[in-house]
Coordinates of C-alpha atoms in Angstrom, one line a residue:
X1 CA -21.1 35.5 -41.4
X2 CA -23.5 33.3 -40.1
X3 CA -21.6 29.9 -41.2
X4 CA -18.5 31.6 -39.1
X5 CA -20.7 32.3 -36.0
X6 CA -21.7 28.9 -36.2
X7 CA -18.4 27.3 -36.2
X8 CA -17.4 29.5 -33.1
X9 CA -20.9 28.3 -31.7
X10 CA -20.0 24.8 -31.9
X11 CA -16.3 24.9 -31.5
X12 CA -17.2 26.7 -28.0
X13 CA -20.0 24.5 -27.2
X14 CA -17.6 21.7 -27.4
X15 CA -15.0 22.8 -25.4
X16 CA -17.7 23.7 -22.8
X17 CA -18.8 19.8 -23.3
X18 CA -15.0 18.7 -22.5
X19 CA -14.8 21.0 -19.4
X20 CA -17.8 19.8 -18.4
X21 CA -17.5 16.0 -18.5
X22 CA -14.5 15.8 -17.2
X23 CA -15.7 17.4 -14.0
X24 CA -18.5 15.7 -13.7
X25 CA -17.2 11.9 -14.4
X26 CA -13.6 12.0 -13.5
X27 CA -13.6 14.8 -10.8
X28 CA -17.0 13.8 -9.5
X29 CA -18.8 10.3 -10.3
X30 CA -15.8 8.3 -10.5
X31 CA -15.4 8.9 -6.9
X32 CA -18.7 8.1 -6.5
X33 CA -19.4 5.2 -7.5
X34 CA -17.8 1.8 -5.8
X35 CA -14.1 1.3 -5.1
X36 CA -13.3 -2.1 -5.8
X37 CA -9.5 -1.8 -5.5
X38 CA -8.1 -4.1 -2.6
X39 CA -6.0 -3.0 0.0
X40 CA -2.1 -1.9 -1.1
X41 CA -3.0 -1.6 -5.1
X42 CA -4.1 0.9 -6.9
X43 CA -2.1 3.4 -4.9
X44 CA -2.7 6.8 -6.6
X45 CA -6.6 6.0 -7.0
X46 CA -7.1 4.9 -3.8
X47 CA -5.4 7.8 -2.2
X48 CA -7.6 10.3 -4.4
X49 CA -11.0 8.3 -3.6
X50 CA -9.9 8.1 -0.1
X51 CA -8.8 11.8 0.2
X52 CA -12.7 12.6 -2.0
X53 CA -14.6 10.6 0.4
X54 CA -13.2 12.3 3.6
X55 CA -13.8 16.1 2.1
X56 CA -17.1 15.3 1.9
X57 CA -17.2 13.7 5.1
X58 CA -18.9 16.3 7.8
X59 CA -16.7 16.1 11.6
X60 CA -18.3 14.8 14.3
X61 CA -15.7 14.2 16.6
X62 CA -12.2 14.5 17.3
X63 CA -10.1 13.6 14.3
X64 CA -6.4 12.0 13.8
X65 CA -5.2 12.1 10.3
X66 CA -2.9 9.7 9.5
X67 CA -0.1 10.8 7.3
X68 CA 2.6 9.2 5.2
X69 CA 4.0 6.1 3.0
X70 CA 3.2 2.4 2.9
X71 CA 4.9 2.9 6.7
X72 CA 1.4 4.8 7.4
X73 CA -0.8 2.0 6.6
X74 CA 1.1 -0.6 7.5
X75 CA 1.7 0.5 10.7
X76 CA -1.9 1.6 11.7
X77 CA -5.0 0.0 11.8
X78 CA -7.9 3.0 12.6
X79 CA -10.3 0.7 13.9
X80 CA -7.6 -1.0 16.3
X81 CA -6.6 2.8 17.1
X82 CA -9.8 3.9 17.6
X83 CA -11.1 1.2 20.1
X84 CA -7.9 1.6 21.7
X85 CA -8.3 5.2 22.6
X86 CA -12.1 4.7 23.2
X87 CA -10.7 2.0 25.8
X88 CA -7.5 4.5 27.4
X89 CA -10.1 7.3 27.4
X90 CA -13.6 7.0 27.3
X91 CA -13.9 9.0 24.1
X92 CA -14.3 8.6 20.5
X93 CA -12.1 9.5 18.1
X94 CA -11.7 9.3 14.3
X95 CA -8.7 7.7 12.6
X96 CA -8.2 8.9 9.5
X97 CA -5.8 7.8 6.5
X98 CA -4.1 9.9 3.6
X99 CA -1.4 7.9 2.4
X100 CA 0.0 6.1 -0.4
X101 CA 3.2 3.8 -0.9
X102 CA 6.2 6.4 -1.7
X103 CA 4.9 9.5 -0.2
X104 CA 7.7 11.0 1.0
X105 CA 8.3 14.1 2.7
X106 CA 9.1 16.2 -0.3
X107 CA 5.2 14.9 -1.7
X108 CA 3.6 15.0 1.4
X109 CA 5.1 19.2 1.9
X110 CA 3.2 19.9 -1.9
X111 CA -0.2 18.6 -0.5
X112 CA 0.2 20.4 2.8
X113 CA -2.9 22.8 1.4
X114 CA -5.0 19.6 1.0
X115 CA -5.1 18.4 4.9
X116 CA -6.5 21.7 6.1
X117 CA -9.6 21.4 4.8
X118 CA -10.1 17.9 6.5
X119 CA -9.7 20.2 9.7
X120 CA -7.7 17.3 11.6
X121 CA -7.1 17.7 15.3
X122 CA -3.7 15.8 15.2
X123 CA -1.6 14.7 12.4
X124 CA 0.7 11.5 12.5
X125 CA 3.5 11.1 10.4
X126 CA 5.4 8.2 10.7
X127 CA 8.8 7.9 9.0
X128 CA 11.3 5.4 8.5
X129 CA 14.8 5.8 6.2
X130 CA 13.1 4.5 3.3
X131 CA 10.6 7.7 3.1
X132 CA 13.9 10.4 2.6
X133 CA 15.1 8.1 -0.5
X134 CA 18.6 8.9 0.3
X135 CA 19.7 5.6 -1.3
X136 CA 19.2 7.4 -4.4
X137 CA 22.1 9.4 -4.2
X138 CA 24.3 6.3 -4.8
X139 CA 21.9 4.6 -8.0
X140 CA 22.2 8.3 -9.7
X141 CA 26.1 8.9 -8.2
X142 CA 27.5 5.9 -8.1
X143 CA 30.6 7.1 -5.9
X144 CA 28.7 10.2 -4.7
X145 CA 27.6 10.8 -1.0
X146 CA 24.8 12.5 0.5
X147 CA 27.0 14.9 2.4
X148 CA 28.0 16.5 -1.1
X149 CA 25.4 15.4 -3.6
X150 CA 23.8 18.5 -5.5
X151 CA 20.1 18.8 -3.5
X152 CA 18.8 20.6 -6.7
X153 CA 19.6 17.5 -8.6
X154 CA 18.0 15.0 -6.3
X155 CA 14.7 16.8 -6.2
X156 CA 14.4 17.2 -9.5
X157 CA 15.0 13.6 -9.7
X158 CA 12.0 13.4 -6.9
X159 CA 9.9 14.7 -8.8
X160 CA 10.2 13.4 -12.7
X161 CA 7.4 11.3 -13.8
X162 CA 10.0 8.1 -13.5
X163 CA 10.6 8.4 -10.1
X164 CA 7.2 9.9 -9.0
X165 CA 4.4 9.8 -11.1
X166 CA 2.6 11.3 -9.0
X167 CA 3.7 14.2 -9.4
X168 CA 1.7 14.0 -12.7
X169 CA -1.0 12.0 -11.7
X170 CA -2.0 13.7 -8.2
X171 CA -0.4 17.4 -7.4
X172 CA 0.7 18.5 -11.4
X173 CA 0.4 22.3 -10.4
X174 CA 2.6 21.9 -7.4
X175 CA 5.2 20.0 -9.1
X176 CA 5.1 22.8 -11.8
X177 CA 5.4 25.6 -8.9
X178 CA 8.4 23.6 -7.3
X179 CA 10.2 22.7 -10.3
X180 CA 8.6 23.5 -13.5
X181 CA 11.5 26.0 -14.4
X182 CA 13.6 22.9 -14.6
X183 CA 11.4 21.5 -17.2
X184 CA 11.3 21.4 -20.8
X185 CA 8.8 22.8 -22.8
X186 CA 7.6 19.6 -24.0
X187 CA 7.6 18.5 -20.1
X188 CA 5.8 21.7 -18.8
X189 CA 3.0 21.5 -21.3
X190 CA 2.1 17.8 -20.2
X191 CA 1.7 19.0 -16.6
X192 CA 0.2 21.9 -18.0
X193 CA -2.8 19.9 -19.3
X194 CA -2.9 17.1 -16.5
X195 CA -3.2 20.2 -14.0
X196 CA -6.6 21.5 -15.9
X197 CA -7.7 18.1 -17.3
X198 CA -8.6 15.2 -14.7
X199 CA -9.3 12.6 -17.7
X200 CA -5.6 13.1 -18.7
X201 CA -4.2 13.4 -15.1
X202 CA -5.6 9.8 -14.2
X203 CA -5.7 8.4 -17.5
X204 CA -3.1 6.0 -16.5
X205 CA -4.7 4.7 -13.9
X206 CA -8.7 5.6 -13.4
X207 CA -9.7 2.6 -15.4
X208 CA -8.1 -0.2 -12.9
X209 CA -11.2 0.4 -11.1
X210 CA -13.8 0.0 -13.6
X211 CA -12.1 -2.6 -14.4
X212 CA -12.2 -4.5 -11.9
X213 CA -15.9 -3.7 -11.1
X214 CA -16.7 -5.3 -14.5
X215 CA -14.4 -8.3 -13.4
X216 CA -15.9 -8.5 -10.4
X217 CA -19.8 -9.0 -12.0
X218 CA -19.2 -10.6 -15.4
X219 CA -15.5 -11.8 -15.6
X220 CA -13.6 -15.2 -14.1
X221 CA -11.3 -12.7 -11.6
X222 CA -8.4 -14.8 -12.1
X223 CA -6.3 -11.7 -12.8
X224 CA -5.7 -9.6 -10.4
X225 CA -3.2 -7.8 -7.3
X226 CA -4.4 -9.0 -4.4
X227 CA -7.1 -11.5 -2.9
X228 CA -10.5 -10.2 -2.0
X229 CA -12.4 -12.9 -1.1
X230 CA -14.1 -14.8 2.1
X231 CA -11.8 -15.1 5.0
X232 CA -10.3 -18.7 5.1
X233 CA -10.1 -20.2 8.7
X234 CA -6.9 -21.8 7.9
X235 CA -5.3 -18.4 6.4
X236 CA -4.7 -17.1 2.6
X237 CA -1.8 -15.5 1.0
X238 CA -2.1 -11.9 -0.2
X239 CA -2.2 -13.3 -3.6
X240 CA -4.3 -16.0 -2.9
X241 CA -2.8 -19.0 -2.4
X242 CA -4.0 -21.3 -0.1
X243 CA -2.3 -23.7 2.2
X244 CA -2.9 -27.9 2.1
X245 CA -6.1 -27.1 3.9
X246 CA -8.8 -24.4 3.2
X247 CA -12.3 -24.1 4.6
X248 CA -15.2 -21.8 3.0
X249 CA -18.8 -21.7 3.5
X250 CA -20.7 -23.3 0.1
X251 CA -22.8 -20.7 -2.2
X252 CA -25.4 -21.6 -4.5
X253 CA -23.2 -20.3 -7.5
X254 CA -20.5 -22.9 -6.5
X255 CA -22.5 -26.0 -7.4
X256 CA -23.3 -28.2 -10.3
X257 CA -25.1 -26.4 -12.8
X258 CA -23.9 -22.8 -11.8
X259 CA -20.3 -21.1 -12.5
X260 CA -18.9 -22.7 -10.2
X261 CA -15.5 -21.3 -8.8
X262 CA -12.1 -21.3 -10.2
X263 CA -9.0 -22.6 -8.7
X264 CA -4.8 -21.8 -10.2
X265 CA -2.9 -25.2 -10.4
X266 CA 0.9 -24.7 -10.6
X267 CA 2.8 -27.3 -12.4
X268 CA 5.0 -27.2 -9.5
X269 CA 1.8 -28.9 -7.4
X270 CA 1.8 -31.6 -10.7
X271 CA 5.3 -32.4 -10.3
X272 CA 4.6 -35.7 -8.4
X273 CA 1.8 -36.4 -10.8
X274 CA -2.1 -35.7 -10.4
X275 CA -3.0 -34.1 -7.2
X276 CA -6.7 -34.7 -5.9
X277 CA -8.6 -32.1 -4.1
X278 CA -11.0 -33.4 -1.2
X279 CA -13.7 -31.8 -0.1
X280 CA -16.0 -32.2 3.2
X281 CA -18.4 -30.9 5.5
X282 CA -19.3 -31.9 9.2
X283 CA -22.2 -34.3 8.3
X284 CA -19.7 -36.6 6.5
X285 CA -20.7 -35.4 2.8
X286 CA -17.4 -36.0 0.6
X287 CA -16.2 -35.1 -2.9
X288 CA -13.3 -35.8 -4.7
X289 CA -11.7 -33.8 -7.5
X290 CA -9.0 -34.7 -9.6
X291 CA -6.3 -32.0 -10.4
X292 CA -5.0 -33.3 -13.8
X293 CA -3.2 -30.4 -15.6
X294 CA -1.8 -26.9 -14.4
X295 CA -3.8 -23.4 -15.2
X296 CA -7.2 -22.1 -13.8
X297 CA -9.4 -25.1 -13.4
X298 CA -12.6 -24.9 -12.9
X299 CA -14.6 -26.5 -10.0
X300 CA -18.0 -27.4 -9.5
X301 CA -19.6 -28.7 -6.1
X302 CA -22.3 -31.0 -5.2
X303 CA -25.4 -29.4 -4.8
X304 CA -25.5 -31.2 -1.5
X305 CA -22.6 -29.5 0.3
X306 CA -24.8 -25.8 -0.5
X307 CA -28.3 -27.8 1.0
X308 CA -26.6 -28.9 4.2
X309 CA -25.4 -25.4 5.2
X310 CA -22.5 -26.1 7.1
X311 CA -18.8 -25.1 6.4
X312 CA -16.6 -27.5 3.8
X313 CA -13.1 -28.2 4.3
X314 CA -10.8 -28.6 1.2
X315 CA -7.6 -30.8 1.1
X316 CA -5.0 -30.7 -1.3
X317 CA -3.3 -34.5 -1.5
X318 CA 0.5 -32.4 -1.6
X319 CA 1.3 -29.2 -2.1
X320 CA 4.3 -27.1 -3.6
X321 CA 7.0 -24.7 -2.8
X322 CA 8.0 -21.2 -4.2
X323 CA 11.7 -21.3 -3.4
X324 CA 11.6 -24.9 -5.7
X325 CA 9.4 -23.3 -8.4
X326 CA 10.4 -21.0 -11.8
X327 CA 9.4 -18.2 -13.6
X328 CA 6.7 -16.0 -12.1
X329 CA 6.0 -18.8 -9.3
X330 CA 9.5 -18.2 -7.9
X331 CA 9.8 -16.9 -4.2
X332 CA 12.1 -17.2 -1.3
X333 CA 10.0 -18.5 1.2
X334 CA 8.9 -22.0 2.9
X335 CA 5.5 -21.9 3.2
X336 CA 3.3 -24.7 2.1
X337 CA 1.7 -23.7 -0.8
X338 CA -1.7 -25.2 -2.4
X339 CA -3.9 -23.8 -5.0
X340 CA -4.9 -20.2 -6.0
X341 CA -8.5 -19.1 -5.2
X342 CA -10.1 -16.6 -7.4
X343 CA -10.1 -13.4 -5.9
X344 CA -14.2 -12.7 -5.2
X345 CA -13.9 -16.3 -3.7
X346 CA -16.7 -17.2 -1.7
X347 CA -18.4 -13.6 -1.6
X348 CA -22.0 -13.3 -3.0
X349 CA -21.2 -9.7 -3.5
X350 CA -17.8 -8.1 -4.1
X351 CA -15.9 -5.9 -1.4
X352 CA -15.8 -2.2 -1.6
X353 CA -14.3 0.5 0.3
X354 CA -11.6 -1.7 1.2
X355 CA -8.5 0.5 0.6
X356 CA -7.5 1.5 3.6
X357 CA -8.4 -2.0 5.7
X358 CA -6.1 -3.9 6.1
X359 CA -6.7 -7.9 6.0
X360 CA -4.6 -10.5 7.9
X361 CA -2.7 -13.1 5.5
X362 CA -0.5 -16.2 6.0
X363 CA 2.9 -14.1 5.1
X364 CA 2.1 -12.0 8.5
X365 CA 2.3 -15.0 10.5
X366 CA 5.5 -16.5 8.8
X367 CA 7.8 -15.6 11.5
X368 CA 5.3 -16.1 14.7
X369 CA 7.2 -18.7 17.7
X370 CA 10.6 -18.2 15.4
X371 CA 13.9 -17.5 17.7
X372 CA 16.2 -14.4 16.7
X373 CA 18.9 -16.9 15.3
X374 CA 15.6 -18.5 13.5
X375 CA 14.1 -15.2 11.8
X376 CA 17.8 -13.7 10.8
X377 CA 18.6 -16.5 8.7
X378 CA 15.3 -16.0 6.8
X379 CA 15.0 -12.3 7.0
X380 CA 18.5 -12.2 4.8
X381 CA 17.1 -15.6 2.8
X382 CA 13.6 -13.8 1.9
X383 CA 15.2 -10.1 1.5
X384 CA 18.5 -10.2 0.1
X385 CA 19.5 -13.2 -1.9
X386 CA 18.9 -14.3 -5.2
X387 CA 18.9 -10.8 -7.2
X388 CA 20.2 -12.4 -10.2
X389 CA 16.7 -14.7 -9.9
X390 CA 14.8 -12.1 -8.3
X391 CA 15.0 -8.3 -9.7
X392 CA 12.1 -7.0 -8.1
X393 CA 13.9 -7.2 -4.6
X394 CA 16.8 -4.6 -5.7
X395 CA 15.3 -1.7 -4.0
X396 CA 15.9 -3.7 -0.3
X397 CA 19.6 -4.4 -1.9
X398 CA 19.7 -0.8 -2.7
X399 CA 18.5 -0.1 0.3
X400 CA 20.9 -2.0 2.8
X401 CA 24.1 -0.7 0.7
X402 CA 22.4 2.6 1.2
X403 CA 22.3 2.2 4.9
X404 CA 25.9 0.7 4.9
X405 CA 27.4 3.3 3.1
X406 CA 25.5 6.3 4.8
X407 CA 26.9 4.9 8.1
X408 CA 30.5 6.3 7.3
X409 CA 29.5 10.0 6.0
X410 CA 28.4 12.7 8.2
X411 CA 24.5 14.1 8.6
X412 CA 23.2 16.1 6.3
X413 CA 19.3 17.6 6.1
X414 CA 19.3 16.4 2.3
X415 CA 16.9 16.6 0.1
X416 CA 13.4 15.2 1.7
X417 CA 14.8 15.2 5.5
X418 CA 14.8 19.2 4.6
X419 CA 11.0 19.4 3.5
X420 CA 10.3 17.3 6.6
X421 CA 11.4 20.6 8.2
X422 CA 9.7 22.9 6.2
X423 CA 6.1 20.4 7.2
X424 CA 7.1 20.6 10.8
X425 CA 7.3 24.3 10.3
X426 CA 3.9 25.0 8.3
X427 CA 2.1 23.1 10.6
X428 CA 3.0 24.9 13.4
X429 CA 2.3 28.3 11.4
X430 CA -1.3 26.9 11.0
X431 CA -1.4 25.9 15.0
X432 CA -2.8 22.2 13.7
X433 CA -1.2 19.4 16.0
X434 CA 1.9 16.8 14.6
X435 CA 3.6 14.3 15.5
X436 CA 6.6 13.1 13.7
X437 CA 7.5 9.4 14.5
X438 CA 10.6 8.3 14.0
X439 CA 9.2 4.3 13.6
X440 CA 10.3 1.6 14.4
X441 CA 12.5 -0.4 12.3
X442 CA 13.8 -4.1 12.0
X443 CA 16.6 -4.6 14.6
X444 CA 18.7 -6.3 11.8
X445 CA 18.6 -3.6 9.1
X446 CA 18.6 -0.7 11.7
X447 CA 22.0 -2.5 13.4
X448 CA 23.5 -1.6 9.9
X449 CA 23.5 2.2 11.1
X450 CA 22.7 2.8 14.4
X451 CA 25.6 3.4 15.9
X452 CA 26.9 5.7 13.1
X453 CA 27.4 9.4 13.9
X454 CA 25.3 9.9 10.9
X455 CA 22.1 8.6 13.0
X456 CA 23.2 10.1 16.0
X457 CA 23.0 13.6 13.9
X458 CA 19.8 12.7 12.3
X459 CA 17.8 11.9 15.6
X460 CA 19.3 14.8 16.9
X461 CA 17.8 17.0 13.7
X462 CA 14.5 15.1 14.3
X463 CA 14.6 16.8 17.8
X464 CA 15.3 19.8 16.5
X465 CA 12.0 20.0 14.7
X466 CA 10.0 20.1 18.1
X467 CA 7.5 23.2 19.2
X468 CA 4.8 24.2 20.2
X469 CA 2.5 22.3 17.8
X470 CA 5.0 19.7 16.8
X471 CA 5.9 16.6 18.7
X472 CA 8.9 14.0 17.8
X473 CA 8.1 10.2 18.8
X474 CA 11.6 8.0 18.8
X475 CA 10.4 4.5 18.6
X476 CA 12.6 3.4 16.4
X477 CA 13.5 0.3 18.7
X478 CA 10.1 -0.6 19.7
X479 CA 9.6 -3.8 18.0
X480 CA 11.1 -7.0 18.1
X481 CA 12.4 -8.2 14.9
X482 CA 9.8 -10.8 14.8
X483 CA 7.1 -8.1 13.8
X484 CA 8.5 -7.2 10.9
X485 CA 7.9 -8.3 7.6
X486 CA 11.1 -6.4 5.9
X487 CA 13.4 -3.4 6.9
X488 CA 10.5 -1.3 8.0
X489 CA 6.7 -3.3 7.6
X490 CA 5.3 -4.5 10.2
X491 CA 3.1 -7.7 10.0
X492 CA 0.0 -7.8 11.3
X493 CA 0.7 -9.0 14.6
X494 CA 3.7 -6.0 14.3
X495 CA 0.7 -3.6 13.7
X496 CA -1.9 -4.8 16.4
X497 CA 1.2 -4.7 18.9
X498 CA 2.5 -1.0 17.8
X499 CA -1.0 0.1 17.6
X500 CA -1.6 0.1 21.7
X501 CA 1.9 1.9 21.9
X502 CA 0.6 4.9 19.5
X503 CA -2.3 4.9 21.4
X504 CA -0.2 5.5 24.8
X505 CA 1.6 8.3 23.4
X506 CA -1.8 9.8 21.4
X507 CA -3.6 9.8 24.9
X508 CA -0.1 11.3 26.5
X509 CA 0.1 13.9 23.8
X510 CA -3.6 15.1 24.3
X511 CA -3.3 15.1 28.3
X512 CA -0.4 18.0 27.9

């Protein structure tokens, strides 16, 4: 009896050891300790660190919660915000994000319970045609129409693992309450566990981080999403790349006799033969470095240029294009391209906290000076040709036919347009301030549909959704096409521009 007392003993202890590290490490520490994810990666991780960090954050002032998509945080900066309200009236606010790229209405309505802790003193929601996901519809139905599509279908389609991971990987018990009867058994059982187990909820992608905080001490970080290194004077892609020129300030580690620093050579730079890299400072010291064959290469400076102090300037002898290059290199663009930095470059300590701040990059000054004529003809080069050679842009080819289509059928509140009723509605149940932006979109993709009776109906429903507590922004045509990146990103220039505009109508909205 003894032996079988024992078993139970341990069997139980151990269960009790499983319950217990999982919430200490991965509902506790791993939030904890530093987020080295950059900006716009590492969605689902970054929105659960983010959303950690503000519970625990005591109020201290008047707080705006950002809601939403990759329309939220590409649209907002909450330090531009912030000193921007400070400046319009005299008072400090705090600008908060909780987004992530896809969080549509019908994602956003299951974590409704999650914002009213944060105790937020006005919500913005900013939503654009991409966030209902009508286009859809037309990839599941190929000669269906939103006006008669089955809405049961759709959002059970919402809310598979294929479409939304999430829905396993954040809000598991939700999904289960909204459609878990849909499920099978199989199905249920995995939610099941990811809903009491948060090592199997973010096993797919609670690692990234560690990851990359090992990379970031002891590895070469040649792989990785996005750049995270120095600013460079003369700009920096998002992954990277430099231009001909590029100008850093030297490190110790960076010289002869140290690691040194790591540069990607394309064989599309080689293509003329060797390149040389130069490098200089102001006091004349030089250094020449011969680019022989493609692949990380890496670079050691004179100890010299780190002893003088003073900023070096690197230039390539040629550089390369993406639209002429092959394979993973491809790209429709025209911008000079030069060498790939490695992505701690020029940092003697890596960046944390960095997921919600948004840097500046070369891309968001692409189509700065351009005329209209100028940036149409690229915004259909960069966006829409080429599927056969580039697959990853069929969602803006879905979308586009989406819009074309959706232009001839008549209004219906489908699917996540009606959840972004039943949001308007809750939050006016629990009396905590809204506003619903219907943002700004690209002049060229909106032209597709504006005029349709189908966007006459939906601005129309939008209105509808206005009370007491809720407030409906139309600023759909607010920004030139220049500003945008896509259908519906701005650039950064977009952002710093839109951001005084939000402001206006924050201060507006207050003074009622």
């Amino acid at each position: 009896m003894k032996k079988v007392y024992s078993q139970i003993l341990l069997i139980v202890s151990a269960i009790l050891f499983v319950f217990l590290f999982d919430w200490a490490f991965f509902q506790k520490l791993q939030f904890r300790i530093p987020n080295e994810s950059p900006w716009n990666t590492n969605h689902f991780f970054n929105f659960l660190y983010e959303y950690e960090r503000l519970a625990r954050t005591p109020k201290t002032k008047p707080r705006i919660l950002i809601l939403g998509s990759s329309i939220a945080y590409y649209s907002f900066d909450a330090k531009l915000l912030e000193n921007s309200l400070k400046d319009k009236t005299g008072k400090d606010f705090e600008v908060l994000f909780l987004a992530y790229a896809g969080n549509s209405p019908l994602y956003v309505y299951l974590l409704l319970d999650w914002l009213y802790p944060l105790e937020p003193d006005l919500v913005i929601y900013p939503i654009n045609f991409i966030d209902f996901r009508l286009h859809r519809t037309y990839v599941l139905f190929p000669e269906g129409k939103n006006e008669t599509v089955d809405e049961g279908v759709m959002i059970q389609d919402a809310l598979t693992f294929g479409e939304a991971p999430q829905s396993l990987w954040i809000f598991p018990w939700e999904t289960l309450k909204e459609v878990g009867g849909t499920m099978d058994f199989s199905v249920q059982a995995r939610y099941f566990l990811a809903g009491i187990f948060r090592f199997y909820q973010t096993q797919d992608f609670y690692f990234t981080n560690l990851q990359n905080i090992y990379q970031h001490r002891f590895g070469r970080n040649t792989s990785y999403h996005a750049y995270m290194g120095a600013e460079i004077p003369e700009g920096v892609n998002a992954l990277g790349w430099t231009g001909k020129k590029f100008s850093f300030f030297p490190l110790i580690s960076m010289c002869k006799g140290k690691s040194g620093f790591w540069i990607e050579v394309t064989p599309f730079l080689l293509r003329k033969g060797e390149a040389t890299i130069q490098f200089q400072n102001e006091r004349g010291r030089l250094q020449v470095v011969t680019l022989r064959k493609p692949g990380w290469t890496q670079v050691h400076l004179d100890t010299g240029f780190y002893e003088d102090q003073k900023q070096v300037t690197a230039e390539l002898s040629q550089v390369w294009y993406a639209f002429e290059a092959e394979g993973a290199y491809l790209d429709y663009h025209r911008d000079p391209m030069g060498v790939r930095l490695q992505q701690t470059f020029g940092l003697e300590r890596p960046l944390s906290g960095q997921q919600y701040i948004r840097p500046r990059r070369t891309e968001d000054d692409r189509y700065i000076g351009m005329s209209d004529r100028e940036y149409e003809s690229y915004f259909y080069y960069r966006l829409l040709e080429g599927l056969d050679r580039r697959p990853g842009i069929g969602y803006l080819v879905a979308l586009e036919r989406a819009k074309k289509r959706i232009a001839t059928e008549s209004f219906r509140p489908l699917f996540h347009l009606s959840y972004l009723k039943k949001i308007s509605q809750k939050m006016n149940e629990r009396n905590i301030p809204i506003a619903i932006i219907n943002n700004p979109e690209n002049p060229i993709s909106l032209g597709w549909y504006e005029r349709s009776l189908w966007y006459k109906e939906y601005l129309n429903y939008l209105q509808s959704l206005k009370s007491e507590h809720v407030a409906v922004w139309d600023l759909k045509d607010s920004l030139a096409m220049q500003g945008f990146s896509d259908f519906h990103h701005f650039t950064y220039a977009g952002m710093e521009e839109m951001n005084s505009i939000y402001a206006r109508e924050i201060v507006n909205l207050f003074s009622k």
